[in-house]
CSV table of C-alpha atoms (C1' of nucleotides) in Angstrom, one decimal:
chain,number,residue,atom,x,y,z
A,1,MET,CA,-4.9,9.3,24.5
A,2,ASN,CA,-6.7,6.2,23.2
A,3,TYR,CA,-5.6,4.1,20.3
A,4,LYS,CA,-7.9,3.2,17.4
A,5,ILE,CA,-7.9,0.0,15.5
A,6,LYS,CA,-8.4,-0.2,11.7
A,7,SER,CA,-8.5,-2.9,9.1
A,8,ARG,CA,-8.6,-3.7,5.5
A,9,ILE,CA,-10.0,-7.0,4.2
A,10,TRP,CA,-9.9,-8.4,0.7
A,11,ILE,CA,-10.8,-11.5,-1.2
A,12,GLU,CA,-8.2,-13.4,-3.2
A,13,ALA,CA,-8.7,-15.9,-6.0
A,14,ASP,CA,-5.6,-17.9,-7.0
A,15,ASN,CA,-3.2,-15.5,-5.3
A,16,ASN,CA,-4.7,-12.5,-7.1
A,17,VAL,CA,-6.7,-9.8,-5.3
A,18,PHE,CA,-10.3,-10.2,-6.4
A,19,LEU,CA,-12.3,-7.9,-4.2
A,20,GLY,CA,-11.3,-5.1,-1.8
A,21,GLU,CA,-12.9,-2.0,-0.3
A,22,GLY,CA,-11.9,0.1,-3.3
A,23,ARG,CA,-13.3,-2.4,-5.8
A,24,VAL,CA,-16.5,-2.7,-3.9
A,25,ARG,CA,-16.9,1.1,-3.9
A,26,LEU,CA,-16.4,1.0,-7.7
A,27,LEU,CA,-19.0,-1.7,-8.1
A,28,LYS,CA,-21.5,0.3,-6.0
A,29,ALA,CA,-20.9,3.3,-8.2
A,30,ILE,CA,-21.4,1.3,-11.4
A,31,ASP,CA,-24.6,-0.1,-10.0
A,32,THR,CA,-25.8,3.5,-9.3
A,33,ASP,CA,-24.6,5.0,-12.6
A,34,GLY,CA,-24.9,2.2,-15.1
A,35,SER,CA,-21.7,3.3,-16.7
A,36,LEU,CA,-18.0,2.8,-15.9
A,37,SER,CA,-17.0,6.3,-17.0
A,38,LYS,CA,-19.7,7.9,-14.9
A,39,ALA,CA,-18.7,5.8,-11.9
A,40,ALA,CA,-15.1,6.9,-12.3
A,41,LYS,CA,-16.2,10.5,-12.3
A,42,SER,CA,-18.4,10.2,-9.3
A,43,LEU,CA,-15.5,8.6,-7.4
A,44,GLU,CA,-13.1,11.3,-8.7
A,45,MET,CA,-11.0,8.5,-10.3
A,46,SER,CA,-9.5,8.4,-13.7
A,47,TYR,CA,-11.3,6.2,-16.2
A,48,LYS,CA,-8.2,4.2,-16.8
A,49,LYS,CA,-7.8,3.4,-13.1
A,50,ALA,CA,-11.5,2.4,-12.9
A,51,TRP,CA,-11.2,0.2,-16.0
A,52,THR,CA,-8.1,-1.5,-14.7
A,53,LEU,CA,-9.8,-2.3,-11.4
A,54,LEU,CA,-12.9,-3.6,-13.1
A,55,ASP,CA,-10.8,-5.7,-15.5
A,56,ALA,CA,-9.0,-7.3,-12.5
A,57,VAL,CA,-12.3,-8.1,-10.9
A,58,ASN,CA,-13.7,-9.7,-14.0
A,59,LYS,CA,-10.5,-11.7,-14.7
A,60,SER,CA,-10.3,-13.3,-11.2
A,61,ALA,CA,-14.0,-13.8,-10.6
A,62,THR,CA,-15.5,-17.3,-10.8
A,63,LYS,CA,-18.7,-15.9,-12.3
A,64,PRO,CA,-19.4,-12.7,-14.2
A,65,VAL,CA,-19.7,-9.7,-11.9
A,66,VAL,CA,-20.2,-6.8,-14.4
A,67,ILE,CA,-21.4,-7.0,-18.0
A,68,THR,CA,-20.1,-4.2,-20.2
A,69,SER,CA,-21.4,-3.2,-23.6
A,70,VAL,CA,-19.9,-0.9,-26.1
A,71,GLY,CA,-21.7,1.2,-28.7
A,72,GLY,CA,-25.4,1.5,-29.1
A,73,LYS,CA,-28.2,3.7,-27.9
A,74,ASN,CA,-26.4,5.5,-25.1
A,75,GLY,CA,-22.9,4.6,-26.2
A,76,GLY,CA,-22.8,1.5,-24.0
A,77,GLY,CA,-22.7,0.9,-20.3
A,78,ALA,CA,-21.8,-1.4,-17.4
A,79,LYS,CA,-24.3,-3.4,-15.4
A,80,LEU,CA,-23.8,-5.5,-12.3
A,81,THR,CA,-25.0,-9.1,-12.5
A,82,PRO,CA,-27.1,-10.5,-9.6
A,83,TYR,CA,-23.9,-12.3,-8.5
A,84,GLY,CA,-22.1,-8.9,-8.4
A,85,LYS,CA,-24.9,-7.4,-6.3
A,86,SER,CA,-24.7,-10.3,-3.9
A,87,LEU,CA,-21.0,-10.0,-3.6
A,88,ILE,CA,-21.3,-6.4,-2.5
A,89,ILE,CA,-23.8,-7.3,0.2
A,90,ALA,CA,-21.7,-10.2,1.5
A,91,PHE,CA,-18.5,-8.2,1.5
A,92,ASP,CA,-20.0,-5.3,3.4
A,93,THR,CA,-21.6,-7.7,5.9
A,94,ILE,CA,-18.3,-9.4,6.6
A,95,ASN,CA,-16.4,-6.1,6.7
A,96,LYS,CA,-18.7,-4.5,9.2
A,97,GLY,CA,-18.6,-7.6,11.4
A,98,CYS,CA,-14.9,-7.4,11.3
A,99,TRP,CA,-14.9,-3.8,12.5
A,100,LYS,CA,-17.2,-4.8,15.3
A,101,TYR,CA,-15.0,-7.6,16.3
A,102,LEU,CA,-12.0,-5.4,16.4
A,103,ASP,CA,-13.6,-2.5,18.3
A,104,LYS,CA,-14.8,-5.1,20.8
A,105,HIS,CA,-11.2,-6.2,21.4
A,106,LEU,CA,-9.4,-2.9,21.3
A,107,ASP,CA,-9.4,-2.6,25.1
A,108,LYS,CA,-6.8,-5.4,25.0
A,109,ILE,CA,-4.5,-2.7,23.8
A,110,ASN,CA,-5.8,0.3,25.6
A,111,SER,CA,-5.8,-1.3,29.0
A,112,ILE,CA,-2.2,-2.4,29.0
B,1,MET,CA,-12.3,-22.6,-7.3
B,2,ASN,CA,-12.7,-21.2,-3.8
B,3,TYR,CA,-11.9,-17.6,-2.7
B,4,LYS,CA,-9.6,-16.8,0.2
B,5,ILE,CA,-10.1,-13.9,2.6
B,6,LYS,CA,-7.2,-11.8,3.9
B,7,SER,CA,-6.8,-8.9,6.2
B,8,ARG,CA,-4.4,-6.4,7.7
B,9,ILE,CA,-5.1,-4.7,11.0
B,10,TRP,CA,-3.2,-1.8,12.5
B,11,ILE,CA,-3.4,0.5,15.5
B,12,GLU,CA,-3.5,4.3,15.0
B,13,ALA,CA,-2.8,7.1,17.5
B,14,ASP,CA,-3.9,10.5,16.6
B,15,ASN,CA,-4.4,9.6,12.9
B,16,ASN,CA,-0.9,8.2,12.6
B,17,VAL,CA,-0.1,4.5,12.2
B,18,PHE,CA,1.3,3.2,15.5
B,19,LEU,CA,1.4,-0.5,15.1
B,20,GLY,CA,0.9,-2.9,12.2
B,21,GLU,CA,2.1,-6.3,11.2
B,22,GLY,CA,5.4,-5.2,9.9
B,23,ARG,CA,6.2,-3.1,13.0
B,24,VAL,CA,5.2,-6.0,15.3
B,25,ARG,CA,7.5,-8.2,13.3
B,26,LEU,CA,10.3,-5.7,13.8
B,27,LEU,CA,9.6,-5.5,17.5
B,28,LYS,CA,9.8,-9.3,17.8
B,29,ALA,CA,13.1,-9.3,16.0
B,30,ILE,CA,14.5,-6.6,18.3
B,31,ASP,CA,13.3,-8.6,21.3
B,32,THR,CA,15.2,-11.6,20.0
B,33,ASP,CA,18.4,-9.8,18.8
B,34,GLY,CA,18.7,-7.0,21.3
B,35,SER,CA,19.8,-4.7,18.5
B,36,LEU,CA,18.1,-2.7,15.8
B,37,SER,CA,20.8,-3.4,13.2
B,38,LYS,CA,20.7,-7.1,13.9
B,39,ALA,CA,16.9,-7.1,13.8
B,40,ALA,CA,17.0,-5.4,10.4
B,41,LYS,CA,19.5,-7.9,9.0
B,42,SER,CA,17.5,-10.9,10.3
B,43,LEU,CA,14.4,-9.5,8.5
B,44,GLU,CA,16.4,-8.7,5.4
B,45,MET,CA,15.5,-5.0,5.7
B,46,SER,CA,17.8,-2.0,5.4
B,47,TYR,CA,18.8,-0.4,8.7
B,48,LYS,CA,17.3,2.9,7.7
B,49,LYS,CA,13.9,1.3,7.0
B,50,ALA,CA,14.0,-0.4,10.4
B,51,TRP,CA,15.1,2.8,12.1
B,52,THR,CA,12.3,4.8,10.4
B,53,LEU,CA,9.7,2.2,11.5
B,54,LEU,CA,10.9,2.1,15.1
B,55,ASP,CA,11.0,5.9,15.2
B,56,ALA,CA,7.4,6.1,14.1
B,57,VAL,CA,6.4,3.5,16.7
B,58,ASN,CA,8.2,5.4,19.5
B,59,LYS,CA,6.8,8.8,18.4
B,60,SER,CA,3.2,7.7,18.4
B,61,ALA,CA,3.2,5.5,21.4
B,62,THR,CA,1.7,6.7,24.7
B,63,LYS,CA,4.4,4.9,26.7
B,64,PRO,CA,7.9,3.8,25.8
B,65,VAL,CA,8.0,0.7,23.6
B,66,VAL,CA,11.7,0.3,22.9
B,67,ILE,CA,14.7,1.8,24.8
B,68,THR,CA,17.7,2.4,22.6
B,69,SER,CA,21.2,3.1,23.8
B,70,VAL,CA,24.2,4.2,21.8
B,71,GLY,CA,27.9,3.5,22.5
B,72,GLY,CA,29.2,1.5,25.4
B,73,LYS,CA,30.2,-2.1,25.9
B,74,ASN,CA,28.6,-3.7,22.8
B,75,GLY,CA,28.2,-0.5,20.9
B,76,GLY,CA,24.7,0.0,22.2
B,77,GLY,CA,21.4,-1.8,21.6
B,78,ALA,CA,17.7,-1.8,21.6
B,79,LYS,CA,15.5,-3.4,24.2
B,80,LEU,CA,11.7,-3.8,24.5
B,81,THR,CA,10.0,-2.4,27.5
B,82,PRO,CA,7.4,-4.6,29.4
B,83,TYR,CA,4.8,-2.4,27.7
B,84,GLY,CA,6.3,-3.3,24.3
B,85,LYS,CA,6.2,-7.0,25.0
B,86,SER,CA,2.6,-6.7,26.1
B,87,LEU,CA,1.7,-4.9,23.0
B,88,ILE,CA,3.1,-7.7,20.8
B,89,ILE,CA,1.0,-10.3,22.6
B,90,ALA,CA,-2.2,-8.2,22.5
B,91,PHE,CA,-1.7,-7.4,18.8
B,92,ASP,CA,-1.1,-11.0,17.9
B,93,THR,CA,-4.1,-12.1,19.9
B,94,ILE,CA,-6.5,-9.7,18.2
B,95,ASN,CA,-5.0,-10.4,14.8
B,96,LYS,CA,-5.4,-14.2,15.1
B,97,GLY,CA,-8.9,-13.7,16.4
B,98,CYS,CA,-9.7,-11.5,13.3
B,99,TRP,CA,-8.4,-14.2,10.9
B,100,LYS,CA,-10.6,-16.7,12.7
B,101,TYR,CA,-13.6,-14.5,12.4
B,102,LEU,CA,-13.0,-13.9,8.7
B,103,ASP,CA,-12.5,-17.6,7.9
B,104,LYS,CA,-15.7,-18.4,9.7
B,105,HIS,CA,-17.6,-16.0,7.5
B,106,LEU,CA,-15.9,-16.6,4.1
B,107,ASP,CA,-18.7,-19.1,3.1
B,108,LYS,CA,-20.9,-16.0,2.8
B,109,ILE,CA,-18.9,-15.3,-0.3
B,110,ASN,CA,-18.2,-18.9,-1.5
B,111,SER,CA,-21.8,-20.0,-1.3
B,112,ILE,CA,-23.3,-17.3,-3.4
C,1,DA,C1',44.0,7.9,22.2
C,2,DA,C1',42.6,4.6,18.8
C,3,DC,C1',39.0,1.0,18.1
C,4,DC,C1',34.6,-1.2,17.9
C,5,DG,C1',29.7,-2.0,17.1
C,6,DT,C1',26.0,0.4,17.8
C,7,DT,C1',22.3,4.3,17.0
C,8,DA,C1',21.1,8.3,14.3
C,9,DT,C1',20.7,11.1,10.0
C,10,DA,C1',21.3,13.2,5.4
C,11,DT,C1',21.9,12.7,0.5
C,12,DT,C1',21.6,10.5,-3.6
C,13,DT,C1',20.0,7.0,-6.8
C,14,DA,C1',16.7,3.4,-8.6
C,15,DT,C1',12.4,1.5,-8.9
C,16,DA,C1',7.5,1.3,-8.9
C,17,DA,C1',3.0,3.3,-8.8
C,18,DA,C1',-0.1,6.7,-10.3
C,19,DG,C1',-1.8,10.2,-13.5
C,20,DA,C1',-2.5,12.5,-18.0
C,21,DA,C1',-3.4,12.5,-22.7
C,22,DA,C1',-4.4,10.6,-27.0
C,23,DT,C1',-6.7,7.2,-30.0
C,24,DA,C1',-9.3,3.3,-31.7
C,25,DA,C1',-13.5,0.7,-31.9
C,26,DC,C1',-18.3,-0.1,-31.2
C,27,DG,C1',-23.3,0.2,-32.4
C,28,DC,C1',-27.3,2.9,-32.3
C,29,DT,C1',-29.5,7.4,-33.9
C,30,DA,C1',-30.8,10.9,-37.1
D,1,DT,C1',-22.9,8.3,-43.3
D,2,DA,C1',-21.7,11.5,-39.8
D,3,DG,C1',-22.3,12.1,-34.8
D,4,DC,C1',-22.7,10.6,-30.1
D,5,DG,C1',-21.3,8.5,-25.6
D,6,DT,C1',-19.5,4.7,-24.3
D,7,DT,C1',-15.7,0.9,-23.6
D,8,DA,C1',-11.0,-0.4,-24.5
D,9,DT,C1',-5.9,0.4,-24.9
D,10,DT,C1',-1.3,2.6,-25.6
D,11,DT,C1',2.2,5.8,-24.6
D,12,DC,C1',4.4,9.3,-22.0
D,13,DT,C1',5.0,12.0,-17.9
D,14,DT,C1',4.9,12.8,-13.2
D,15,DT,C1',5.0,11.5,-8.5
D,16,DA,C1',5.8,8.7,-4.6
D,17,DT,C1',8.2,5.0,-2.5
D,18,DA,C1',12.0,2.2,-1.7
D,19,DA,C1',16.9,1.3,-1.8
D,20,DA,C1',21.8,2.4,-1.6
D,21,DT,C1',25.5,5.1,0.2
D,22,DA,C1',27.9,7.9,3.2
D,23,DT,C1',28.9,10.0,7.6
D,24,DA,C1',28.5,11.6,12.4
D,25,DA,C1',28.1,10.6,17.2
D,26,DC,C1',28.2,7.8,21.3
D,27,DG,C1',30.5,5.4,25.2
D,28,DG,C1',32.7,1.6,26.8
D,29,DT,C1',37.2,-1.4,25.9
D,30,DT,C1',42.0,-2.1,25.1
DNA sequence: AACCGTTATATTTATAAAGAAATAACGCTA
DNA sequence: TAGCGTTATTTCTTTATAAATATAACGGTT
């Protein structure tokens, strides 16, 4: 039997978690759906949990990541800023690179 | 303010966690102390928690990692196998390399 | 045979995290 | 002004995790 190697990476700001895989997944869904409640539904997550995650992201970010609006034509919505979109891309790039690095070095374990 | 990037890596065997940072820390303490109960104390962890961790390691390992003995001269003890010692070294090597990789690419986030 | 320091295990009790449900507020539309 | 679909927030309940406690078994030593 061969072992597998796994990882989780996350970004911290001032000792608080800012971005992780779950939060990036939520940001992607917001970008697709244009709404926090719809994003929550599409991820099979409670609205409250999604709201709490997004709130944490916005509070620890150095620049706005998602702009929310309440009321109006369609009831409101949530929209990623260009900064938010760039964050998703950068995070995914680093994450995939990390996986690649780890897979490349797993034989250090399997060959013992 | 600048972001920091953090990670956790772990090894899985057959969809079960085999080795992670906490388990490696425990193995190191066992190697130092020669006893699971002493290792637990030195890590300020309950004996039961330490035992459960070690049990999980032994159950999912492909080769013996720690040999325990009960009764006898000093009441018994726990001793790493050569395989166990090699695992610690390999895990730490990969983990440090992962940190280095991530730190090198953090500017992808900070420079947005 | 009694003692000792271990490993091994079950049971109970706290504590923390997650989930569910309800409600308010907002601003456009009709 | 009543209705709609959102965001925003509180409260309560449930579930999962961790911690604490107790006890058995082992095999040398004295």
